[in-house]
mmCIF file of C-alpha atoms in Angstrom:
data_model
loop_
_atom_site.group_PDB
_atom_site.id
_atom_site.type_symbol
_atom_site.label_atom_id
_atom_site.label_comp_id
_atom_site.label_asym_id
_atom_site.label_seq_id
_atom_site.Cartn_x
_atom_site.Cartn_y
_atom_site.Cartn_z
ATOM 1 C CA MET A 1 -61.845 -136.004 14.808
ATOM 2 C CA THR A 2 -59.218 -134.022 12.907
ATOM 3 C CA GLN A 3 -58.118 -130.567 13.923
ATOM 4 C CA ALA A 4 -59.978 -129.230 10.875
ATOM 5 C CA ALA A 5 -63.336 -130.663 11.931
ATOM 6 C CA THR A 6 -65.716 -128.759 14.172
ATOM 7 C CA GLY A 7 -67.764 -131.669 15.429
ATOM 8 C CA LYS A 8 -71.043 -133.274 14.454
ATOM 9 C CA LYS A 9 -73.830 -130.975 13.412
ATOM 10 C CA PRO A 10 -77.189 -132.662 12.793
ATOM 11 C CA LEU A 11 -79.467 -130.910 10.342
ATOM 12 C CA ASP A 12 -82.269 -130.403 12.849
ATOM 13 C CA ALA A 13 -83.576 -131.666 16.171
ATOM 14 C CA THR A 14 -84.601 -134.984 14.608
ATOM 15 C CA GLY A 15 -81.073 -135.682 13.367
ATOM 16 C CA ARG A 16 -82.214 -135.546 9.728
ATOM 17 C CA ARG A 17 -79.187 -135.266 7.416
ATOM 18 C CA LEU A 18 -79.467 -134.107 3.805
ATOM 19 C CA THR A 19 -76.480 -136.149 2.634
ATOM 20 C CA GLY A 20 -78.318 -139.279 3.754
ATOM 21 C CA TYR A 21 -80.833 -138.727 0.946
ATOM 22 C CA ALA A 22 -78.191 -138.734 -1.788
ATOM 23 C CA HIS A 23 -76.487 -141.695 -3.459
ATOM 24 C CA GLY A 24 -73.443 -139.482 -4.041
ATOM 25 C CA GLY A 25 -72.348 -136.034 -2.995
ATOM 26 C CA GLY A 26 -71.746 -132.868 -4.996
ATOM 27 C CA CYS A 27 -69.741 -133.142 -8.187
ATOM 28 C CA ALA A 28 -68.687 -136.674 -7.230
ATOM 29 C CA CYS A 29 -72.126 -137.776 -8.480
ATOM 30 C CA LYS A 30 -71.305 -136.761 -12.057
ATOM 31 C CA ILE A 31 -71.546 -139.330 -14.838
ATOM 32 C CA PRO A 32 -67.991 -140.669 -15.308
ATOM 33 C CA PRO A 33 -66.085 -138.649 -17.931
ATOM 34 C CA GLY A 34 -65.410 -141.542 -20.282
ATOM 35 C CA GLU A 35 -69.059 -142.610 -20.307
ATOM 36 C CA LEU A 36 -70.218 -139.019 -20.769
ATOM 37 C CA GLU A 37 -67.953 -138.517 -23.789
ATOM 38 C CA GLU A 38 -69.472 -141.598 -25.431
ATOM 39 C CA VAL A 39 -72.991 -140.261 -24.840
ATOM 40 C CA VAL A 40 -72.364 -136.824 -26.399
ATOM 41 C CA ALA A 41 -70.109 -137.978 -29.243
ATOM 42 C CA GLY A 42 -71.415 -136.609 -32.529
ATOM 43 C CA LEU A 43 -74.117 -134.458 -30.914
ATOM 44 C CA ASN A 44 -72.933 -131.226 -32.448
ATOM 45 C CA ALA A 45 -75.602 -130.128 -34.936
ATOM 46 C CA VAL A 46 -75.477 -126.605 -36.378
ATOM 47 C CA PRO A 47 -78.774 -124.734 -36.860
ATOM 48 C CA GLY A 48 -79.643 -123.796 -40.430
ATOM 49 C CA SER A 49 -79.950 -120.095 -39.614
ATOM 50 C CA PRO A 50 -78.037 -119.489 -36.372
ATOM 51 C CA ASN A 51 -78.931 -116.399 -34.361
ATOM 52 C CA GLY A 52 -75.307 -115.942 -33.322
ATOM 53 C CA GLU A 53 -71.825 -117.364 -33.830
ATOM 54 C CA LEU A 54 -70.951 -120.238 -31.502
ATOM 55 C CA VAL A 55 -67.453 -119.400 -30.246
ATOM 56 C CA VAL A 56 -67.122 -122.167 -27.625
ATOM 57 C CA GLY A 57 -69.296 -125.266 -27.873
ATOM 58 C CA LEU A 58 -69.236 -129.006 -27.290
ATOM 59 C CA ASP A 59 -66.054 -129.863 -29.191
ATOM 60 C CA THR A 60 -63.535 -129.810 -26.316
ATOM 61 C CA GLY A 61 -65.858 -130.181 -23.330
ATOM 62 C CA ASP A 62 -65.186 -126.650 -22.128
ATOM 63 C CA ASP A 63 -66.834 -125.178 -19.050
ATOM 64 C CA ALA A 64 -69.550 -123.075 -20.708
ATOM 65 C CA ALA A 65 -70.996 -122.276 -24.111
ATOM 66 C CA VAL A 66 -70.079 -118.898 -25.616
ATOM 67 C CA VAL A 67 -72.039 -117.236 -28.445
ATOM 68 C CA ARG A 68 -71.038 -113.968 -30.090
ATOM 69 C CA LEU A 69 -73.989 -111.573 -29.989
ATOM 70 C CA PRO A 70 -74.754 -110.181 -33.442
ATOM 71 C CA GLY A 71 -75.075 -106.410 -33.485
ATOM 72 C CA SER A 72 -73.802 -105.970 -29.923
ATOM 73 C CA PRO A 73 -72.410 -102.412 -29.709
ATOM 74 C CA ASP A 74 -69.782 -103.638 -27.252
ATOM 75 C CA GLY A 75 -68.929 -106.736 -29.269
ATOM 76 C CA LEU A 76 -69.928 -108.932 -26.337
ATOM 77 C CA ALA A 77 -70.609 -112.650 -26.267
ATOM 78 C CA ALA A 78 -73.220 -114.486 -24.203
ATOM 79 C CA VAL A 79 -72.034 -117.218 -21.832
ATOM 80 C CA ALA A 80 -74.433 -120.034 -20.877
ATOM 81 C CA THR A 81 -74.015 -122.907 -18.436
ATOM 82 C CA ALA A 82 -75.927 -125.089 -15.977
ATOM 83 C CA ASP A 83 -74.817 -127.121 -12.976
ATOM 84 C CA PHE A 84 -76.685 -128.937 -10.200
ATOM 85 C CA PHE A 85 -76.023 -131.818 -7.845
ATOM 86 C CA THR A 86 -77.133 -133.807 -4.814
ATOM 87 C CA PRO A 87 -76.397 -132.578 -1.253
ATOM 88 C CA VAL A 88 -72.713 -132.300 -0.513
ATOM 89 C CA VAL A 89 -73.183 -131.109 3.094
ATOM 90 C CA ASP A 90 -76.017 -131.464 5.594
ATOM 91 C CA ASP A 91 -76.617 -127.781 6.228
ATOM 92 C CA PRO A 92 -79.194 -126.684 3.608
ATOM 93 C CA TYR A 93 -78.053 -123.054 3.521
ATOM 94 C CA ASP A 94 -74.422 -124.100 2.966
ATOM 95 C CA TRP A 95 -75.475 -126.575 0.284
ATOM 96 C CA GLY A 96 -77.277 -123.779 -1.540
ATOM 97 C CA ARG A 97 -74.241 -121.514 -1.316
ATOM 98 C CA ILE A 98 -71.897 -124.240 -2.562
ATOM 99 C CA ALA A 99 -74.125 -125.225 -5.481
ATOM 100 C CA ALA A 100 -74.513 -121.595 -6.567
ATOM 101 C CA ALA A 101 -70.780 -120.890 -6.360
ATOM 102 C CA ASN A 102 -70.134 -124.042 -8.368
ATOM 103 C CA ALA A 103 -72.589 -123.054 -11.122
ATOM 104 C CA LEU A 104 -71.237 -119.499 -11.315
ATOM 105 C CA SER A 105 -67.713 -120.893 -11.576
ATOM 106 C CA ASP A 106 -68.282 -122.110 -15.125
ATOM 107 C CA VAL A 107 -68.831 -118.506 -16.247
ATOM 108 C CA TYR A 108 -65.668 -117.350 -14.496
ATOM 109 C CA ALA A 109 -63.746 -120.288 -15.957
ATOM 110 C CA VAL A 110 -64.204 -118.934 -19.488
ATOM 111 C CA GLY A 111 -63.417 -115.353 -18.470
ATOM 112 C CA GLY A 112 -67.015 -114.150 -18.237
ATOM 113 C CA ARG A 113 -69.175 -112.225 -15.780
ATOM 114 C CA PRO A 114 -72.497 -113.706 -14.592
ATOM 115 C CA LEU A 115 -75.622 -111.603 -15.206
ATOM 116 C CA VAL A 116 -78.663 -113.722 -14.346
ATOM 117 C CA ALA A 117 -79.325 -117.205 -12.984
ATOM 118 C CA VAL A 118 -82.404 -119.386 -12.591
ATOM 119 C CA ASN A 119 -82.731 -122.010 -9.882
ATOM 120 C CA LEU A 120 -82.911 -125.733 -10.629
ATOM 121 C CA LEU A 121 -84.513 -127.588 -7.722
ATOM 122 C CA ALA A 122 -85.517 -131.232 -7.313
ATOM 123 C CA TRP A 123 -87.186 -131.990 -3.984
ATOM 124 C CA PRO A 124 -88.757 -135.054 -2.296
ATOM 125 C CA ARG A 125 -91.827 -133.093 -1.180
ATOM 126 C CA ASP A 126 -93.354 -135.972 0.802
ATOM 127 C CA VAL A 127 -90.124 -136.670 2.676
ATOM 128 C CA LEU A 128 -88.312 -133.394 3.399
ATOM 129 C CA PRO A 129 -90.045 -130.219 4.590
ATOM 130 C CA PHE A 130 -90.109 -127.192 2.342
ATOM 131 C CA ASP A 131 -88.514 -124.987 4.997
ATOM 132 C CA LEU A 132 -85.273 -126.835 4.206
ATOM 133 C CA ALA A 133 -85.741 -126.171 0.486
ATOM 134 C CA ARG A 134 -86.213 -122.506 1.308
ATOM 135 C CA GLU A 135 -82.866 -122.483 3.111
ATOM 136 C CA VAL A 136 -81.199 -124.077 0.080
ATOM 137 C CA LEU A 137 -82.646 -121.388 -2.184
ATOM 138 C CA ARG A 138 -81.678 -118.656 0.278
ATOM 139 C CA GLY A 139 -78.074 -119.855 0.210
ATOM 140 C CA GLY A 140 -78.027 -119.758 -3.571
ATOM 141 C CA LEU A 141 -79.562 -116.301 -3.605
ATOM 142 C CA ASP A 142 -76.981 -114.917 -1.173
ATOM 143 C CA VAL A 143 -74.018 -116.190 -3.193
ATOM 144 C CA ALA A 144 -75.494 -114.931 -6.457
ATOM 145 C CA ALA A 145 -75.907 -111.521 -4.818
ATOM 146 C CA LEU A 146 -72.220 -111.506 -3.877
ATOM 147 C CA ALA A 147 -71.449 -112.198 -7.533
ATOM 148 C CA GLY A 148 -73.660 -109.306 -8.688
ATOM 149 C CA CYS A 149 -75.870 -111.845 -10.447
ATOM 150 C CA HIS A 150 -79.664 -111.618 -10.529
ATOM 151 C CA VAL A 151 -81.735 -114.703 -9.731
ATOM 152 C CA GLY A 152 -84.884 -114.614 -11.827
ATOM 153 C CA GLY A 153 -86.955 -117.601 -10.755
ATOM 154 C CA GLY A 154 -86.278 -121.131 -11.927
ATOM 155 C CA HIS A 155 -87.794 -124.595 -12.202
ATOM 156 C CA SER A 156 -88.662 -127.285 -9.655
ATOM 157 C CA VAL A 157 -89.715 -130.931 -9.786
ATOM 158 C CA ASP A 158 -90.837 -133.540 -7.274
ATOM 159 C CA ASP A 159 -87.948 -136.017 -7.082
ATOM 160 C CA PRO A 160 -87.030 -138.854 -4.677
ATOM 161 C CA GLU A 161 -83.528 -137.393 -4.341
ATOM 162 C CA PRO A 162 -82.873 -133.707 -3.535
ATOM 163 C CA LYS A 163 -80.856 -131.794 -6.111
ATOM 164 C CA TYR A 164 -80.051 -128.112 -6.501
ATOM 165 C CA GLY A 165 -78.105 -125.849 -8.800
ATOM 166 C CA MET A 166 -78.466 -123.040 -11.297
ATOM 167 C CA ALA A 167 -78.515 -122.270 -14.985
ATOM 168 C CA VAL A 168 -76.423 -119.128 -15.419
ATOM 169 C CA THR A 169 -76.136 -116.605 -18.238
ATOM 170 C CA GLY A 170 -73.248 -114.173 -18.413
ATOM 171 C CA VAL A 171 -71.258 -112.033 -20.811
ATOM 172 C CA ALA A 172 -67.652 -112.077 -21.956
ATOM 173 C CA ASP A 173 -65.338 -110.345 -24.390
ATOM 174 C CA PRO A 174 -64.914 -112.904 -27.201
ATOM 175 C CA ALA A 175 -61.409 -111.546 -27.819
ATOM 176 C CA ARG A 176 -60.394 -112.230 -24.189
ATOM 177 C CA LEU A 177 -61.718 -115.667 -23.352
ATOM 178 C CA LEU A 178 -60.240 -118.387 -21.165
ATOM 179 C CA ARG A 179 -60.570 -121.676 -23.077
ATOM 180 C CA ASN A 180 -59.366 -125.214 -22.471
ATOM 181 C CA ASP A 181 -57.914 -125.645 -25.988
ATOM 182 C CA THR A 182 -55.509 -122.695 -26.079
ATOM 183 C CA GLY A 183 -52.694 -124.004 -23.893
ATOM 184 C CA ARG A 184 -49.190 -123.545 -25.301
ATOM 185 C CA PRO A 185 -45.812 -125.107 -24.402
ATOM 186 C CA GLY A 186 -43.628 -123.185 -21.988
ATOM 187 C CA VAL A 187 -46.498 -121.838 -19.876
ATOM 188 C CA PRO A 188 -46.730 -122.554 -16.119
ATOM 189 C CA LEU A 189 -49.816 -124.121 -14.533
ATOM 190 C CA THR A 190 -51.442 -122.361 -11.582
ATOM 191 C CA LEU A 191 -54.092 -123.771 -9.213
ATOM 192 C CA THR A 192 -56.170 -121.261 -7.239
ATOM 193 C CA LYS A 193 -57.762 -123.513 -4.574
ATOM 194 C CA PRO A 194 -56.315 -126.465 -2.680
ATOM 195 C CA LEU A 195 -57.512 -129.996 -3.419
ATOM 196 C CA GLY A 196 -59.039 -132.451 -0.949
ATOM 197 C CA ILE A 197 -62.636 -131.284 -0.979
ATOM 198 C CA GLY A 198 -63.817 -134.665 -2.229
ATOM 199 C CA VAL A 199 -62.386 -136.808 0.564
ATOM 200 C CA LEU A 200 -63.488 -134.316 3.232
ATOM 201 C CA ASN A 201 -67.022 -134.245 1.832
ATOM 202 C CA ASN A 202 -67.094 -138.036 1.717
ATOM 203 C CA ARG A 203 -65.979 -138.132 5.342
ATOM 204 C CA HIS A 204 -68.697 -135.635 6.249
ATOM 205 C CA LYS A 205 -71.329 -137.791 4.534
ATOM 206 C CA ALA A 206 -70.127 -140.907 6.381
ATOM 207 C CA THR A 207 -69.570 -139.439 9.855
ATOM 208 C CA GLY A 208 -71.373 -136.104 10.164
ATOM 209 C CA GLU A 209 -68.126 -134.273 10.968
ATOM 210 C CA VAL A 210 -68.266 -130.713 9.665
ATOM 211 C CA PHE A 211 -65.216 -129.226 7.948
ATOM 212 C CA GLU A 212 -65.787 -125.494 7.945
ATOM 213 C CA HIS A 213 -62.606 -124.785 5.986
ATOM 214 C CA ALA A 214 -63.878 -127.065 3.186
ATOM 215 C CA VAL A 215 -67.202 -125.201 3.168
ATOM 216 C CA ALA A 216 -65.288 -121.914 2.999
ATOM 217 C CA ALA A 217 -63.289 -123.174 0.015
ATOM 218 C CA MET A 218 -66.389 -124.392 -1.828
ATOM 219 C CA THR A 219 -68.330 -121.172 -1.284
ATOM 220 C CA GLU A 220 -65.466 -118.906 -2.378
ATOM 221 C CA LEU A 221 -66.240 -117.401 -5.777
ATOM 222 C CA ASN A 222 -63.704 -117.748 -8.591
ATOM 223 C CA ALA A 223 -64.377 -114.153 -9.685
ATOM 224 C CA ASP A 224 -61.058 -112.721 -8.474
ATOM 225 C CA ALA A 225 -59.063 -115.639 -9.900
ATOM 226 C CA SER A 226 -60.725 -115.190 -13.293
ATOM 227 C CA ALA A 227 -60.078 -111.442 -13.306
ATOM 228 C CA ALA A 228 -56.457 -112.008 -12.303
ATOM 229 C CA ALA A 229 -55.987 -114.561 -15.086
ATOM 230 C CA LEU A 230 -57.320 -112.126 -17.682
ATOM 231 C CA ALA A 231 -55.211 -109.298 -16.276
ATOM 232 C CA ALA A 232 -52.117 -111.513 -16.564
ATOM 233 C CA GLY A 233 -52.872 -112.187 -20.239
ATOM 234 C CA ALA A 234 -53.870 -115.829 -19.765
ATOM 235 C CA VAL A 235 -55.951 -117.381 -22.535
ATOM 236 C CA CYS A 236 -56.309 -120.949 -21.247
ATOM 237 C CA ALA A 237 -58.049 -122.133 -18.082
ATOM 238 C CA THR A 238 -60.664 -124.493 -16.670
ATOM 239 C CA ASP A 239 -62.207 -125.038 -13.277
ATOM 240 C CA VAL A 240 -61.471 -128.136 -11.232
ATOM 241 C CA THR A 241 -64.661 -129.950 -10.259
ATOM 242 C CA GLY A 242 -66.001 -133.489 -10.491
ATOM 243 C CA PHE A 243 -63.353 -134.946 -12.802
ATOM 244 C CA GLY A 244 -60.553 -133.980 -10.407
ATOM 245 C CA LEU A 245 -57.366 -132.076 -11.151
ATOM 246 C CA LEU A 246 -56.020 -134.828 -13.415
ATOM 247 C CA GLY A 247 -59.289 -135.245 -15.323
ATOM 248 C CA HIS A 248 -59.684 -131.563 -16.108
ATOM 249 C CA LEU A 249 -55.984 -131.173 -16.884
ATOM 250 C CA TYR A 250 -56.140 -134.152 -19.241
ATOM 251 C CA LYS A 251 -59.007 -132.499 -21.118
ATOM 252 C CA MET A 252 -56.975 -129.280 -21.357
ATOM 253 C CA ALA A 253 -53.808 -131.012 -22.545
ATOM 254 C CA ARG A 254 -55.688 -133.154 -25.077
ATOM 255 C CA ALA A 255 -57.622 -130.188 -26.480
ATOM 256 C CA SER A 256 -54.491 -128.025 -26.677
ATOM 257 C CA GLY A 257 -52.244 -130.713 -28.202
ATOM 258 C CA VAL A 258 -49.635 -130.442 -25.434
ATOM 259 C CA THR A 259 -48.315 -132.458 -22.509
ATOM 260 C CA ALA A 260 -49.030 -131.218 -18.993
ATOM 261 C CA VAL A 261 -46.397 -131.860 -16.353
ATOM 262 C CA VAL A 262 -47.505 -131.773 -12.701
ATOM 263 C CA ASP A 263 -45.134 -131.342 -9.764
ATOM 264 C CA ALA A 264 -46.986 -133.451 -7.193
ATOM 265 C CA ALA A 265 -45.097 -131.893 -4.282
ATOM 266 C CA ALA A 266 -46.280 -128.404 -5.296
ATOM 267 C CA VAL A 267 -50.019 -129.226 -5.259
ATOM 268 C CA PRO A 268 -51.752 -127.755 -2.166
ATOM 269 C CA TYR A 269 -54.290 -129.709 -0.086
ATOM 270 C CA LEU A 270 -56.828 -128.794 2.561
ATOM 271 C CA ASP A 271 -56.044 -129.742 6.143
ATOM 272 C CA GLY A 272 -57.250 -133.242 6.908
ATOM 273 C CA ALA A 273 -57.399 -134.404 3.291
ATOM 274 C CA ARG A 274 -54.564 -136.907 3.500
ATOM 275 C CA GLU A 275 -55.767 -138.236 6.837
ATOM 276 C CA SER A 276 -59.275 -138.689 5.435
ATOM 277 C CA LEU A 277 -57.975 -140.531 2.375
ATOM 278 C CA ARG A 278 -55.885 -142.853 4.535
ATOM 279 C CA ALA A 279 -59.013 -143.546 6.594
ATOM 280 C CA GLY A 280 -60.742 -144.745 3.428
ATOM 281 C CA TYR A 281 -63.057 -141.838 2.616
ATOM 282 C CA VAL A 282 -62.565 -142.049 -1.139
ATOM 283 C CA SER A 283 -65.586 -141.592 -3.387
ATOM 284 C CA GLY A 284 -66.422 -143.840 -6.296
ATOM 285 C CA GLY A 285 -66.209 -140.765 -8.522
ATOM 286 C CA THR A 286 -62.568 -140.262 -7.557
ATOM 287 C CA ARG A 287 -61.682 -143.850 -8.391
ATOM 288 C CA ARG A 288 -63.483 -143.564 -11.747
ATOM 289 C CA ASN A 289 -61.532 -140.368 -12.461
ATOM 290 C CA LEU A 290 -58.267 -142.175 -11.837
ATOM 291 C CA ASP A 291 -59.283 -145.130 -13.990
ATOM 292 C CA TRP A 292 -60.081 -142.708 -16.831
ATOM 293 C CA VAL A 293 -56.801 -140.773 -16.809
ATOM 294 C CA ALA A 294 -54.425 -143.609 -15.873
ATOM 295 C CA PRO A 295 -53.906 -144.881 -19.470
ATOM 296 C CA HIS A 296 -52.988 -141.338 -20.525
ATOM 297 C CA THR A 297 -50.673 -140.516 -17.620
ATOM 298 C CA ASP A 298 -47.012 -141.205 -16.862
ATOM 299 C CA PHE A 299 -47.058 -141.468 -13.074
ATOM 300 C CA GLY A 300 -43.448 -142.578 -12.733
ATOM 301 C CA GLY A 301 -43.064 -144.018 -9.238
ATOM 302 C CA LEU A 302 -45.977 -142.081 -7.719
ATOM 303 C CA GLY A 303 -47.928 -144.135 -5.192
ATOM 304 C CA GLU A 304 -51.671 -144.793 -5.156
ATOM 305 C CA GLU A 305 -52.377 -142.332 -2.342
ATOM 306 C CA GLU A 306 -50.955 -139.421 -4.293
ATOM 307 C CA ARG A 307 -52.706 -140.552 -7.470
ATOM 308 C CA LEU A 308 -56.072 -140.651 -5.717
ATOM 309 C CA LEU A 309 -55.583 -137.195 -4.223
ATOM 310 C CA LEU A 310 -54.753 -135.754 -7.637
ATOM 311 C CA ALA A 311 -57.890 -137.402 -9.051
ATOM 312 C CA ASP A 312 -60.061 -136.413 -6.066
ATOM 313 C CA ALA A 313 -63.524 -135.347 -7.258
ATOM 314 C CA GLN A 314 -63.813 -131.681 -6.287
ATOM 315 C CA THR A 315 -66.972 -129.668 -5.757
ATOM 316 C CA SER A 316 -66.713 -125.944 -6.536
ATOM 317 C CA GLY A 317 -62.934 -126.160 -6.832
ATOM 318 C CA GLY A 318 -60.560 -123.483 -8.032
ATOM 319 C CA LEU A 319 -59.367 -122.448 -11.453
ATOM 320 C CA LEU A 320 -56.558 -124.276 -13.213
ATOM 321 C CA ILE A 321 -54.837 -121.584 -15.256
ATOM 322 C CA ALA A 322 -52.205 -121.875 -17.965
ATOM 323 C CA GLY A 323 -50.339 -118.858 -16.683
ATOM 324 C CA GLU A 324 -49.185 -117.373 -13.405
ATOM 325 C CA ILE A 325 -51.207 -115.089 -11.139
ATOM 326 C CA PRO A 326 -50.216 -113.435 -7.845
ATOM 327 C CA GLY A 327 -50.758 -115.415 -4.665
ATOM 328 C CA ALA A 328 -51.548 -118.793 -6.238
ATOM 329 C CA PRO A 329 -49.132 -121.746 -6.402
ATOM 330 C CA VAL A 330 -47.564 -122.911 -9.654
ATOM 331 C CA ILE A 331 -48.032 -126.690 -9.776
ATOM 332 C CA GLY A 332 -46.478 -127.563 -13.134
ATOM 333 C CA GLU A 333 -46.115 -126.516 -16.738
ATOM 334 C CA LEU A 334 -47.177 -127.238 -20.292
ATOM 335 C CA ILE A 335 -44.557 -128.681 -22.637
ATOM 336 C CA PRO A 336 -44.606 -129.853 -26.275
ATOM 337 C CA ALA A 337 -46.585 -133.053 -26.764
ATOM 338 C CA ALA A 338 -44.390 -135.980 -25.748
ATOM 339 C CA GLY A 339 -45.911 -139.405 -25.331
ATOM 340 C CA HIS A 340 -48.518 -139.164 -22.585
ATOM 341 C CA PRO A 341 -50.721 -136.067 -22.332
ATOM 342 C CA LEU A 342 -50.076 -136.058 -18.557
ATOM 343 C CA VAL A 343 -46.828 -136.524 -16.651
ATOM 344 C CA VAL A 344 -46.681 -136.438 -12.838
ATOM 345 C CA ARG A 345 -43.327 -136.068 -11.161
#
């Protein structure tokens, strides 16, 4: 057991573990980015008589949709997003908190404020008791309350595999958005949460070890980071989730027409992440992330271990901001487009 682990914590007296009912965990169960882009290619129809102006849509794979509200006295825009996933930890209350924080993050990632969410719940009703589902929902409700976001019901289905998340609606100032296509050369890159969540979650799924510091990172809201980015005048950001740091940074660099340079030594990691990777707790999602970005990345002499950590599939990770904010490490910079969209030194 690593110093960061707190021991094994079965879900209940029977030893039932939620992660044992999932083929993957958290955002690592996402459809691989390359496959997803093929699926949605060309699906960008415009309604004949739109009820509002679409400011951020499908074009660059940004974190949330943004629509300018016609006639809004404050000139506000609506922000819409949805996110759900399979159990990432065994504790149902913690899973609910993590999934809610992850869904809310997409609103913060575009510079918005969440207003109302609805639950999305899939539950194997003949296998897992509903008192566990209640704990999941309670966790989501508590995190939404911390965010000042109402939870107004939701939708549930009977499903062989448990899944939970939220569809969230928020508001933003369309003149002060954080987008993934507005990066400019000469701007530093800041990361607001350490990496390593993916390998620690995979270790938890395999062994039952509980990493409380990983849970704390995943349940931390990105509200303060978003507000700090806006206060610093940043216009470009994304959150780091299932596609890993390199996957989300590649999308940003590609959309912005720049090259992103990462200083590998400056990237922070959670305690126990490297040890867990060396022990083999690498998800299939992380390896697919690396396969996707490798043709677009100049890794120099960087070894496989470091590459995998940079591609580690995060769940409810931090914000990656083109700009500098107090208290968060600068991990690289954007430069004029030069060969590969990504360079790791």
